[in-house]
Coordinates of C-alpha atoms and ligand atoms in Angstrom, one line a residue:
X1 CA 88.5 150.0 66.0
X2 CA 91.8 147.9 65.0
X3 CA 93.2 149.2 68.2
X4 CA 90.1 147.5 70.6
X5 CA 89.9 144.5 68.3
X6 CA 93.5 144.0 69.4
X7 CA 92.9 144.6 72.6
X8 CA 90.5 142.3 72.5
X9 CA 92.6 139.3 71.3
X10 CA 94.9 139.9 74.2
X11 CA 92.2 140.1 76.5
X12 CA 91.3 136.6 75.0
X13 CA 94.4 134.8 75.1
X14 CA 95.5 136.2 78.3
X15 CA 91.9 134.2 80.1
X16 CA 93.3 131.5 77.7
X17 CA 96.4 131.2 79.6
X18 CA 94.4 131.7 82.7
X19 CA 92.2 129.0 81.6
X20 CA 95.3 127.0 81.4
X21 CA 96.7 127.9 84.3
X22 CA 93.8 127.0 86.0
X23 CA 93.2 123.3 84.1
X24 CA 97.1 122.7 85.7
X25 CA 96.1 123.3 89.0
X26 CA 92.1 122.7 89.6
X27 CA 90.8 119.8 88.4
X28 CA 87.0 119.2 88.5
X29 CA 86.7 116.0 91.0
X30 CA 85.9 113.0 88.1
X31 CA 85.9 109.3 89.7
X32 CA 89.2 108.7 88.0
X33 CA 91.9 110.7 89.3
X34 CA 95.6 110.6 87.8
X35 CA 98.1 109.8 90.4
X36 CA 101.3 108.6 88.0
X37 CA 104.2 110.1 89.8
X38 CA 105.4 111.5 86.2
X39 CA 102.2 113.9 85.7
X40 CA 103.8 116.8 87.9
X41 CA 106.1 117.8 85.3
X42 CA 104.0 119.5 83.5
X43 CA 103.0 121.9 86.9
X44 CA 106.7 121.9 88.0
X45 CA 107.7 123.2 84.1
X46 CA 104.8 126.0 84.2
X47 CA 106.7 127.1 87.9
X48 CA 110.0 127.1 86.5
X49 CA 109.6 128.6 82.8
X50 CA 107.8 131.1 84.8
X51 CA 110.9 132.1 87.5
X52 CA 114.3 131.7 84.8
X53 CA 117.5 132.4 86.0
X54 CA 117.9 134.6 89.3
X55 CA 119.8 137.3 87.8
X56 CA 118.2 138.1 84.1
X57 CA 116.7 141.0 82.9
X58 CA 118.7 144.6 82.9
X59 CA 121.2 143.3 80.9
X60 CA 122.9 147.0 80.4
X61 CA 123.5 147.5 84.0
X62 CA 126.8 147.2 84.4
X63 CA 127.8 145.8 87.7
X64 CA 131.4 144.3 89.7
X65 CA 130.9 140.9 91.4
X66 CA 131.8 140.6 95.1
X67 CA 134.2 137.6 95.3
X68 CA 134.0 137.1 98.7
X69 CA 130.2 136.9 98.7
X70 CA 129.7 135.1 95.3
X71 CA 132.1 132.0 96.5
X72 CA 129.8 131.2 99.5
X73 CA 127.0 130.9 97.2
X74 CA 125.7 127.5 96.6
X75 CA 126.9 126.3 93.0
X76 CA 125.2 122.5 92.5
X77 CA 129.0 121.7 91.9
X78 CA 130.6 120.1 95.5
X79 CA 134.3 118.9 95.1
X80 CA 135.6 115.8 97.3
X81 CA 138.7 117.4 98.4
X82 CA 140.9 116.6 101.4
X83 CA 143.1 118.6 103.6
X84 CA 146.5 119.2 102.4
X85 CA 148.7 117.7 105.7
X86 CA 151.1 120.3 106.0
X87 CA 153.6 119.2 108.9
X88 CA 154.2 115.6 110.0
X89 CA 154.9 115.7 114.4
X90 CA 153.9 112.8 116.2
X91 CA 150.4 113.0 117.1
X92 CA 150.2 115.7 115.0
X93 CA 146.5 114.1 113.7
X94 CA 145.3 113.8 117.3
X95 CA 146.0 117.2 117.8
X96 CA 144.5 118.6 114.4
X97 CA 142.4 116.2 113.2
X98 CA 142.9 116.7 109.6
X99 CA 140.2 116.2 107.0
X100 CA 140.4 113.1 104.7
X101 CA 138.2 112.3 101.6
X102 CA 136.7 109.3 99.9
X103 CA 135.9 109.7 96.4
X104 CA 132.5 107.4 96.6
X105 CA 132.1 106.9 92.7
X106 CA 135.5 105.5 91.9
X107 CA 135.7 103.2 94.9
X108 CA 132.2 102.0 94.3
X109 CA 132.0 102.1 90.2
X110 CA 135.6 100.9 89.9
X111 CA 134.8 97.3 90.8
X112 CA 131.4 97.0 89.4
X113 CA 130.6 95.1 86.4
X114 CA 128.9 97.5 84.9
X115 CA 129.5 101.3 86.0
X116 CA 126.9 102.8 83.6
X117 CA 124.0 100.7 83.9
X118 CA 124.0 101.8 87.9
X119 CA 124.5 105.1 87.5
X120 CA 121.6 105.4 85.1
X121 CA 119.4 102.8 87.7
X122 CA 120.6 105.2 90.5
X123 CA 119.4 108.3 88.6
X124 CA 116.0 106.8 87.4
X125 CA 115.2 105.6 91.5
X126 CA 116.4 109.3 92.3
X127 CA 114.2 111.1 89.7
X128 CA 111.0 108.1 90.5
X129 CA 111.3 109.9 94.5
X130 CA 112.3 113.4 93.4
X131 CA 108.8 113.3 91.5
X132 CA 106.5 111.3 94.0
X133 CA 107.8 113.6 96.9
X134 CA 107.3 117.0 94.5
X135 CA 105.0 119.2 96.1
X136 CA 103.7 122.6 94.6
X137 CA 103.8 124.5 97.8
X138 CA 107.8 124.2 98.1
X139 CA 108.2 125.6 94.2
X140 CA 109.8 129.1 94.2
X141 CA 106.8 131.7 93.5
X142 CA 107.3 135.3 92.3
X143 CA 104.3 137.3 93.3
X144 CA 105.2 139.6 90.2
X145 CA 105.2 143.5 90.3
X146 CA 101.9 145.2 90.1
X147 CA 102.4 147.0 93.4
X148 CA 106.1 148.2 93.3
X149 CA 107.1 145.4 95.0
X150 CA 108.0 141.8 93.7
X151 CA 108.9 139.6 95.6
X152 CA 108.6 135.5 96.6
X153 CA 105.8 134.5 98.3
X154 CA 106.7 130.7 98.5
X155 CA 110.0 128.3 97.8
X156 CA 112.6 130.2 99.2
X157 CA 114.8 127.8 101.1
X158 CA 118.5 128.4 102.7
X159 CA 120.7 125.3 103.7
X160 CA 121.7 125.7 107.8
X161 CA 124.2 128.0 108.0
X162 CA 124.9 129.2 104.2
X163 CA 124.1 131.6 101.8
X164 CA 121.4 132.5 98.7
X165 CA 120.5 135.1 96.7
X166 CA 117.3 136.1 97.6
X167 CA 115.0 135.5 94.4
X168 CA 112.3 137.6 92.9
X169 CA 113.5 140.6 92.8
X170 CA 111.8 144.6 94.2
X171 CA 112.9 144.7 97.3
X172 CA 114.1 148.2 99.0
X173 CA 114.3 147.7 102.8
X174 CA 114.3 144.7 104.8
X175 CA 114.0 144.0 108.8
X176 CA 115.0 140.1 110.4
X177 CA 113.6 138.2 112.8
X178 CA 116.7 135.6 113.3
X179 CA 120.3 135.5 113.1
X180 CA 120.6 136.7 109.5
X181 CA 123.0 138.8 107.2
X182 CA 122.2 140.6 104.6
X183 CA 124.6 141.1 101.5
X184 CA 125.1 141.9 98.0
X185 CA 126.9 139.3 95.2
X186 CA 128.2 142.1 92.7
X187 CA 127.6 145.8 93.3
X188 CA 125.5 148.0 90.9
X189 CA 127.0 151.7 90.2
X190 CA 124.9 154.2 91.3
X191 CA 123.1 152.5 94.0
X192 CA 124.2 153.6 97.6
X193 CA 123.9 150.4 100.1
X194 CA 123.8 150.7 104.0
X195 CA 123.2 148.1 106.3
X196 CA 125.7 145.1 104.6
X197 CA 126.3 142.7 106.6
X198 CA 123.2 143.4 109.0
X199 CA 119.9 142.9 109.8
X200 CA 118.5 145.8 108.0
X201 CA 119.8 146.6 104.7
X202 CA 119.0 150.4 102.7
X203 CA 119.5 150.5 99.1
X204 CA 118.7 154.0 97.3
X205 CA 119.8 154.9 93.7
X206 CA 118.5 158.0 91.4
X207 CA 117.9 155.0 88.8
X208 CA 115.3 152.6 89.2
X209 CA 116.6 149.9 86.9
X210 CA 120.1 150.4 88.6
X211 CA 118.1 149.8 91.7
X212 CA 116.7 146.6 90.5
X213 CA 119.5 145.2 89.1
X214 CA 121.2 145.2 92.8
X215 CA 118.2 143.7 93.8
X216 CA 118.5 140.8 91.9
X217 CA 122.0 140.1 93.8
X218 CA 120.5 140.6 97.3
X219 CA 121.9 137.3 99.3
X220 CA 120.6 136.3 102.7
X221 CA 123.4 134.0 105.0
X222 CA 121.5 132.2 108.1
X223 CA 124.4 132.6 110.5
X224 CA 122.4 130.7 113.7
X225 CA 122.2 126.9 113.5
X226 CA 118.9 125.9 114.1
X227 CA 117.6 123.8 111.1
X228 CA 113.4 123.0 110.5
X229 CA 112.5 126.7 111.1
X230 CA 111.5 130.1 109.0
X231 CA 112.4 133.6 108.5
X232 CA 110.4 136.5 108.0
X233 CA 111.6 138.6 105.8
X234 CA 110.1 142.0 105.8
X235 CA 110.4 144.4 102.5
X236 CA 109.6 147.5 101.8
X237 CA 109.8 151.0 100.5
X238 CA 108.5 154.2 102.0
X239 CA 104.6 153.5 101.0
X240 CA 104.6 149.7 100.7
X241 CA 105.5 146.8 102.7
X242 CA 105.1 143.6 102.4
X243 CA 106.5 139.9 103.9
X244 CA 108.0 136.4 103.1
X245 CA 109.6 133.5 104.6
X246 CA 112.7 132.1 104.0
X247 CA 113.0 128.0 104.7
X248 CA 115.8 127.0 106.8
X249 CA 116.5 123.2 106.0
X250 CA 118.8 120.3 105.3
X251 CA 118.2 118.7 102.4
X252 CA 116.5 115.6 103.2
X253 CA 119.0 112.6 102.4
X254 CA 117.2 109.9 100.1
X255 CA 117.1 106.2 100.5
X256 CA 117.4 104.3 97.4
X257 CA 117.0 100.9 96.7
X258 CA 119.5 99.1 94.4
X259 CA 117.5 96.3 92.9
X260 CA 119.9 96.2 89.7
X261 CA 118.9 96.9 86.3
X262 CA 116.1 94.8 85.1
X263 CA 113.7 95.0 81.9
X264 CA 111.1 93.0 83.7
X265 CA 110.1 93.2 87.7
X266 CA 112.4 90.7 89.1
X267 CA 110.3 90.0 92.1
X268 CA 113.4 88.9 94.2
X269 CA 115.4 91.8 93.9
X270 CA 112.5 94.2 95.0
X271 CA 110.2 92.2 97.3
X272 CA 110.5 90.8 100.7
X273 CA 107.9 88.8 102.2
X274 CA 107.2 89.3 106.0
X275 CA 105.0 87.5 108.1
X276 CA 104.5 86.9 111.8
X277 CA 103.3 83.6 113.1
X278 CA 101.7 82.0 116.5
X279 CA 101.3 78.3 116.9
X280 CA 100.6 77.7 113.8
X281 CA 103.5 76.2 112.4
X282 CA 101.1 73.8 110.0
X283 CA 99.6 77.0 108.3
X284 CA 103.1 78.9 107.9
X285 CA 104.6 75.3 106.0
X286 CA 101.5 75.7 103.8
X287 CA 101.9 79.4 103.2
X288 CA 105.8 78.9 102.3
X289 CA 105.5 75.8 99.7
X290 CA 102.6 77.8 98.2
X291 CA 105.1 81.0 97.7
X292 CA 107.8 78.9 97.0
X293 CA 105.5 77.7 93.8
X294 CA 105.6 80.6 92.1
X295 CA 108.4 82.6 93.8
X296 CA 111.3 80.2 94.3
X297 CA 113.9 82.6 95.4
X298 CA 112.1 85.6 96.8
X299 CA 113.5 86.0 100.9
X300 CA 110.9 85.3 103.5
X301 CA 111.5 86.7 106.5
X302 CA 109.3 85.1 109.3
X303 CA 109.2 87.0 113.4
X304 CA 108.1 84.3 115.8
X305 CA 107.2 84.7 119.3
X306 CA 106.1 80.8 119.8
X307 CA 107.1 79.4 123.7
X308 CA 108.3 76.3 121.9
X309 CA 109.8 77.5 119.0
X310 CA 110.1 74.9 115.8
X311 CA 113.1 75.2 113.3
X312 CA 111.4 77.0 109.9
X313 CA 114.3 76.0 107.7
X314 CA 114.3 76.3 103.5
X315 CA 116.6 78.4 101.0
X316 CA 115.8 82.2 101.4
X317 CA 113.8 81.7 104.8
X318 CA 115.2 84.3 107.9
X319 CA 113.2 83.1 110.8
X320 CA 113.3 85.7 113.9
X321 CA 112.7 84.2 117.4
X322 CA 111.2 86.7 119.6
X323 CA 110.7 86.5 123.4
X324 CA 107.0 84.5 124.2
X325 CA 104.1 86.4 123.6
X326 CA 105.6 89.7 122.8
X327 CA 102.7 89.9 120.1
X328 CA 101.1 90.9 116.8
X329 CA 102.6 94.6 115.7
X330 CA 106.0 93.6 117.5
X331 CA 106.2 90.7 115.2
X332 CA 105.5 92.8 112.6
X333 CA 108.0 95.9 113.4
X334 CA 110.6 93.4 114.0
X335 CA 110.0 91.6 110.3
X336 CA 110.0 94.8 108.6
X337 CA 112.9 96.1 110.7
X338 CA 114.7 93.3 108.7
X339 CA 113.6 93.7 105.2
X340 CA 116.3 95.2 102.7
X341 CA 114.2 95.8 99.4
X342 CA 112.1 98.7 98.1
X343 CA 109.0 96.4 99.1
X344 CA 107.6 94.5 101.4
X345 CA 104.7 92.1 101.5
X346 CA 103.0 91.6 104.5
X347 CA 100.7 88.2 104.5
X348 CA 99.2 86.4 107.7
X349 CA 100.7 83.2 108.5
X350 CA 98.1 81.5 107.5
X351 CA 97.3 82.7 103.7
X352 CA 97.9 80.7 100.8
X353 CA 99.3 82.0 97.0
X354 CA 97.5 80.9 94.5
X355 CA 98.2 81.3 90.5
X356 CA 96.1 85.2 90.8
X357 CA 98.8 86.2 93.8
X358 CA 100.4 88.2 91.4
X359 CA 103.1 90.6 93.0
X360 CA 104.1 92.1 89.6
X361 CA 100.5 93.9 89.4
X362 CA 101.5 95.6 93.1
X363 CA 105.3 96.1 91.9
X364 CA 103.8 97.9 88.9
X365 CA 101.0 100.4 90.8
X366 CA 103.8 101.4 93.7
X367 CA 106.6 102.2 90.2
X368 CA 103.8 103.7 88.7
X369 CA 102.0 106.4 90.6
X370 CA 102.4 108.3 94.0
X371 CA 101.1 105.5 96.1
X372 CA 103.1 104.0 99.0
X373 CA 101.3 101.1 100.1
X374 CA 98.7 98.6 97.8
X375 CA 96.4 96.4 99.8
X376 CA 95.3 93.4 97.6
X377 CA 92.3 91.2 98.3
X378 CA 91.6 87.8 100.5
X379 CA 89.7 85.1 99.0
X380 CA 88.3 82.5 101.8
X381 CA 87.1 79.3 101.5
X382 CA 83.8 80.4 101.5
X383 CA 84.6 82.4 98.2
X384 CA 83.5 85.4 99.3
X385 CA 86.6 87.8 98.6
X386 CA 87.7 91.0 100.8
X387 CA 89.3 94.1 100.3
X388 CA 88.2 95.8 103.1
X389 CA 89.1 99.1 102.4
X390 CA 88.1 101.9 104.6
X391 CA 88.4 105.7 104.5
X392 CA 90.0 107.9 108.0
X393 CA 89.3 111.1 108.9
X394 CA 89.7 113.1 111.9
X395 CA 87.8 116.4 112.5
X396 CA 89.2 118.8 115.4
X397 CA 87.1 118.6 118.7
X398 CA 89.2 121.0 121.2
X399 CA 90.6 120.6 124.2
X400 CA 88.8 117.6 125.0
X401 CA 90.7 115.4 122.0
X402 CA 89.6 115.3 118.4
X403 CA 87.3 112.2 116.6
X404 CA 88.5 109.8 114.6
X405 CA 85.8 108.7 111.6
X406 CA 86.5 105.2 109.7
X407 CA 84.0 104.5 107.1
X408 CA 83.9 101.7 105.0
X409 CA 84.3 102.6 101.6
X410 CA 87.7 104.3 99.3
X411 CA 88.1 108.0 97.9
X412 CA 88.3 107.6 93.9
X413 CA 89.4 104.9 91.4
X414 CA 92.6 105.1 90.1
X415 CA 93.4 106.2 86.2
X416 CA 95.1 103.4 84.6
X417 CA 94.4 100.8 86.9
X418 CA 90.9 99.8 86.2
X419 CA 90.9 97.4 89.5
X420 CA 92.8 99.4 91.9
X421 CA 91.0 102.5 94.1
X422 CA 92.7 105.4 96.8
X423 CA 91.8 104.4 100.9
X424 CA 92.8 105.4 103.9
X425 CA 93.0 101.4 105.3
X426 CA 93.4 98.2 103.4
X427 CA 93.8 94.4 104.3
X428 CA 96.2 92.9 105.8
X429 CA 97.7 91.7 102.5
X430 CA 99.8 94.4 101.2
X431 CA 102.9 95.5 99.8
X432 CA 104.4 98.8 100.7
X433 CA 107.6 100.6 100.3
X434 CA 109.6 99.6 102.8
X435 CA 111.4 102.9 104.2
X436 CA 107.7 104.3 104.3
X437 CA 106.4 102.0 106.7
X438 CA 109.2 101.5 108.5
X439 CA 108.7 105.2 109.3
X440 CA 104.9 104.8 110.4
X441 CA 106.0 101.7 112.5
X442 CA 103.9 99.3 114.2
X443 CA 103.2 100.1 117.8
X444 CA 104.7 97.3 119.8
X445 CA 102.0 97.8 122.5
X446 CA 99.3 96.2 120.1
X447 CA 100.1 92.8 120.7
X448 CA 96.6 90.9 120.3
X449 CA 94.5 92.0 117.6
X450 CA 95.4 94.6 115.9
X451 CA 95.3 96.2 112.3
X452 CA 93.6 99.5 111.5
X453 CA 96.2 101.2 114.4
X454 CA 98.6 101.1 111.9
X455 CA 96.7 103.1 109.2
X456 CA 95.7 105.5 111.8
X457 CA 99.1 106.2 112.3
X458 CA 100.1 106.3 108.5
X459 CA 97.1 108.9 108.1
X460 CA 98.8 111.8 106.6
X461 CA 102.0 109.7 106.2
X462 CA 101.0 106.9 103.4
X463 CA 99.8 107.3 99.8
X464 CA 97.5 104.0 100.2
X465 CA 95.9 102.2 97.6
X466 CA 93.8 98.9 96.8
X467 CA 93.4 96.2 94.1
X468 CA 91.2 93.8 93.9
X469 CA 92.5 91.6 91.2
X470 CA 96.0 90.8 93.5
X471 CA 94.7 87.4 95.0
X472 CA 95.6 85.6 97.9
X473 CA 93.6 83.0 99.5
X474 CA 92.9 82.8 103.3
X475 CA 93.2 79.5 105.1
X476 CA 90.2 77.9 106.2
X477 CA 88.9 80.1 109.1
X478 CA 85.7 79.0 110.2
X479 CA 86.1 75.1 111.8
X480 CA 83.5 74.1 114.0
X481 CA 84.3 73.6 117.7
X482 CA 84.4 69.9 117.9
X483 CA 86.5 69.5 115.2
X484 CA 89.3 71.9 116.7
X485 CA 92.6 70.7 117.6
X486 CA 94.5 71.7 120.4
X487 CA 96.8 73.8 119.1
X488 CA 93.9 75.8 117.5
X489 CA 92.0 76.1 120.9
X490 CA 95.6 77.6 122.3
X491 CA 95.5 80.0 119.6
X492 CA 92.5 81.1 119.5
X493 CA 92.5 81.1 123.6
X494 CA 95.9 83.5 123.6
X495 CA 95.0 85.4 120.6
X496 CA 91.3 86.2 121.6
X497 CA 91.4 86.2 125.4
X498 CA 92.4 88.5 128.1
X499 CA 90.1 90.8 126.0
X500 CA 89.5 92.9 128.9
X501 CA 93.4 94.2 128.8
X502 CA 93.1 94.4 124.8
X503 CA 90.6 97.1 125.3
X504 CA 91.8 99.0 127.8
X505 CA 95.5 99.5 125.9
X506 CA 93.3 100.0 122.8
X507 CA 91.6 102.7 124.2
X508 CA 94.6 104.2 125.7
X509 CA 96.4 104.6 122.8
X510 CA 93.6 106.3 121.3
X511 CA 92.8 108.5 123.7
X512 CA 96.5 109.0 125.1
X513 CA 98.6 108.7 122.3
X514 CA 96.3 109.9 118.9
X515 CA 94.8 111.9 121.2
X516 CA 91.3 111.4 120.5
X517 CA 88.0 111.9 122.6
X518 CA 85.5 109.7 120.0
X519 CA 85.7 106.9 117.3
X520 CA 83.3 106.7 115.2
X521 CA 83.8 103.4 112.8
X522 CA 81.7 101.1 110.8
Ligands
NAG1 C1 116.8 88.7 90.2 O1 117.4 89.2 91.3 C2 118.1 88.2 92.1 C3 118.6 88.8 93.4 O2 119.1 90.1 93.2 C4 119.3 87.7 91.2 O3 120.0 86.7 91.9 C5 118.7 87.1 89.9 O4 119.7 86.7 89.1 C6 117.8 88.1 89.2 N1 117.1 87.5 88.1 C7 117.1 87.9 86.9 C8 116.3 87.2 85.9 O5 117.7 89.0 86.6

């Protein structure tokens, strides 16, 4: 009786930590979802509590660690350490090029101001993009032993050309598909190895926790150079088998953004603003004195593809002249090209700030959460205000090319941010981190009118996001005819004419380039 009721209470808290387990990782769909970049920790401490140090457990199992394997395995620790020159002969550097070092910190931090508030900015930007980019399908997982095996199913990764120790330990023959060794760290008495240094590696020992213990110093050395692939890794004793892949990457190098320390956004240290204007030089002096109201000293960098171009001249102004006509998403490619912040705001050359363009509120939603791009909203003269936000999705169709859905609407409001919501495509009044969309690009081919390509390209690419209480208001649009002046005709003549062409690049990049067979759009 005591015994079942005991059993029972395990049962119970074991579906309690199931329960748990499951809360971390399925989420019943609720309107509001949770995108701060901070609220993986919690999934990333459940992965690693659950893995602990590589070689734990069998603590009385003596064993003698192999130098010459140990030293090539990767210690978090790198040294910046030059060659020592040896001789000095004329030339002697041409002929054997020796290796010099630069120790980065103490050049750098030695002439700063203050060394220790940029090491601490430097290690909050790194953390801020070690937690947006985390993703729970590159965390090391232990499938844990209820066959004989254990062994990793996921998160194994070797650097290009060096050594680990294989992780998750129960592993008693293995087979390779690339250039691989196989090795041990430390040896284990009793165990008998064959196979070091090759592709197939036998361990057999009368003890099984002998057995384990050299398991947990099994190291795997990719010897071919070929970087952005997989191995399979085959394990297995004499009645069970079983398979895992091994990541061969570089790390990926980050880009940071030094904006200096600041306890409040300083909108000129982060932001850039980047427009791209045609003819209408009246509209882009209007859009400048209104920034330059509330943003004195934010940079404005301006690509201009005018035949005639006018000096744009004013403190913080870098104005880009571009060969004539060379169009829309080359104007913009070439302003972002220029930007050096974390972010950039794209506006339209003929928008206006007004006291509700607030670029903190978009500053605050990309430090915030995951997202990499906020649209804001465009008020026009008629009052009416847009967000236009749209959803994207593409469903496979075959050989033929796949279709390419855009709906209006967004996926889910955003917790935290009662006015902001998740979407595939926003306005053209945005602010985005700069490296992201710098990556996506504008296709220089789009040179009339243009917009949603972009997004379609940042599909899969962009975290994208919307709020409607960042304001900016649009220039009056709709003028009737007769009261047009010339320069507005000539606009509106090159920007909407020759619509024939416009159409047939449009649908060549769809169908060529995104390969698709169908839009569907509303
Ligand atoms: C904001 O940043 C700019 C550019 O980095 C700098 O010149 C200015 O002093 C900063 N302002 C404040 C209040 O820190």
């Amino acid at each position: 009786m005591h015994n079942s009721s005991r059993k029972c209470v395990q049962l119970a808290l074991l579906s309690g930590i199931l329960l748990v387990a499951l809360c971390y990782f399925w989420k019943p769909s609720s309107k509001e979802v949770d995108i701060s970049s901070s609220q993986v920790t919690p999934i990333k401490k459940f992965f690693t509590g659950k893995i602990g140090d590589a070689t734990n457990g069998y603590k009385d199992i003596s064993y003698h660690i192999k130098e010459e394997m140990a030293s090539h395995l990767a210690q978090n620790a790198c040294v910046c350490q030059a060659d020592e020159e040896t001789f000095h002969l004329p030339l002697s550097n041409l002929l054997f090029p020796h290796v010099w070092a630069h120790n980065l910190d103490q050049a750098f931090l030695e002439l700063h101001p203050d060394p220790e508030s940029v090491k601490q900015h430097r290690a909050d930007e790194y953390n801020n993009l070690q937690e947006r980019s985390y993703n729970p399908a590159d965390v090391l997982n232990v499938a844990e032993a209820n066959s004989p095996l254990q062994y990793p199913t996921q998160g194994v990764l070797v650097r290009p050309l060096k050594t680990i120790i294989i992780p998750g330990k129960g592993i008693f023959n293995m087979q390779k598909n690339i250039e691989t060794h196989f090795d041990v760290a430390a040896k284990v008495d009793m165990v008998s190895i064959q196979g070091v240094g090759e592709k197939n590696m036998v361990l057999s020992s009368p003890l099984l926790s002998a057995l384990n213990k050299q398991l947990q110093f099994v190291t795997y050395t990719n010897i071919v150079f070929h970087p952005k692939t997989a191995d399979t890794i085959q394990f297995a004793t004499k009645d069970h088998q079983s398979f895992f892949t091994i990541k061969i990457e570089h790390r990926n190098n980050p880009k940071l953004y030094n904006s200096g320390y600041q306890k409040e956004y300083n909108i000129t240290a982060l932001v850039t603003i980047a427009t791209k204007t045609f003819l209408r030089y009246d509209k882009l002096k209007d859009l400048i004195d209104s920034i330059r109201k509330y943003y004195p000293t934010v940079t404005i960098v301006i690509a201009d593809d005018n035949e005639h171009p006018q000096p744009v001249t004013g403190p913080h102004i870098e104005h880009y002249i571009m060969p004539f006509g060379k169009g829309w998403f080359a104007g913009r490619n070439l302003a972002v090209s220029q930007v050096i912040t974390k972010y950039v705001l794209w506006v339209d050359d003929d928008f206006i700030f007004t006291a509700n363009t607030k670029l903190e509120k978009m500053v605050d939603i990309l430090e915030k959460t995951t997202l990499d791009l906020v649209g804001g909203a465009v008020r026009e003269v008629t009052g009416y205000t847009a967000t236009y936000r749209h959803t994207i999705s593409v469903e496979d169709g075959g050989n033929e090319g796949d279709c390419l859905h855009i709906r209006l609407g967004y996926h889910h409001a955003i917790k935290g941010f009662p006015n902001c919501v998740v979407a595939d495509a926003v306005i053209n009044f945005f602010m985005a981190r700069t490296v992201k969309v710098q990556q996506v690009g504008f296709d220089p081919r789009l040179a009339r009118q243009a917009h949603l390509e972009f997004f379609i390209d940042a599909l899969g690419h962009l975290h994208i996001g919307s709020c409607s209480d960042v304001i900016v208001s649009h220039a009056s649009k709709i003028i009737l005819p007769w009261s047009k002046t010339d320069v507005q005709k000539a606009y509106e003549k090159f920007r909407y004419s020759s619509s024939a062409t416009n159409a047939k690049t449009h649908n060549e990049i769809f169908y060529f380039k995104n390969r698709f067979k169908c839009m569907t759009s509303q």
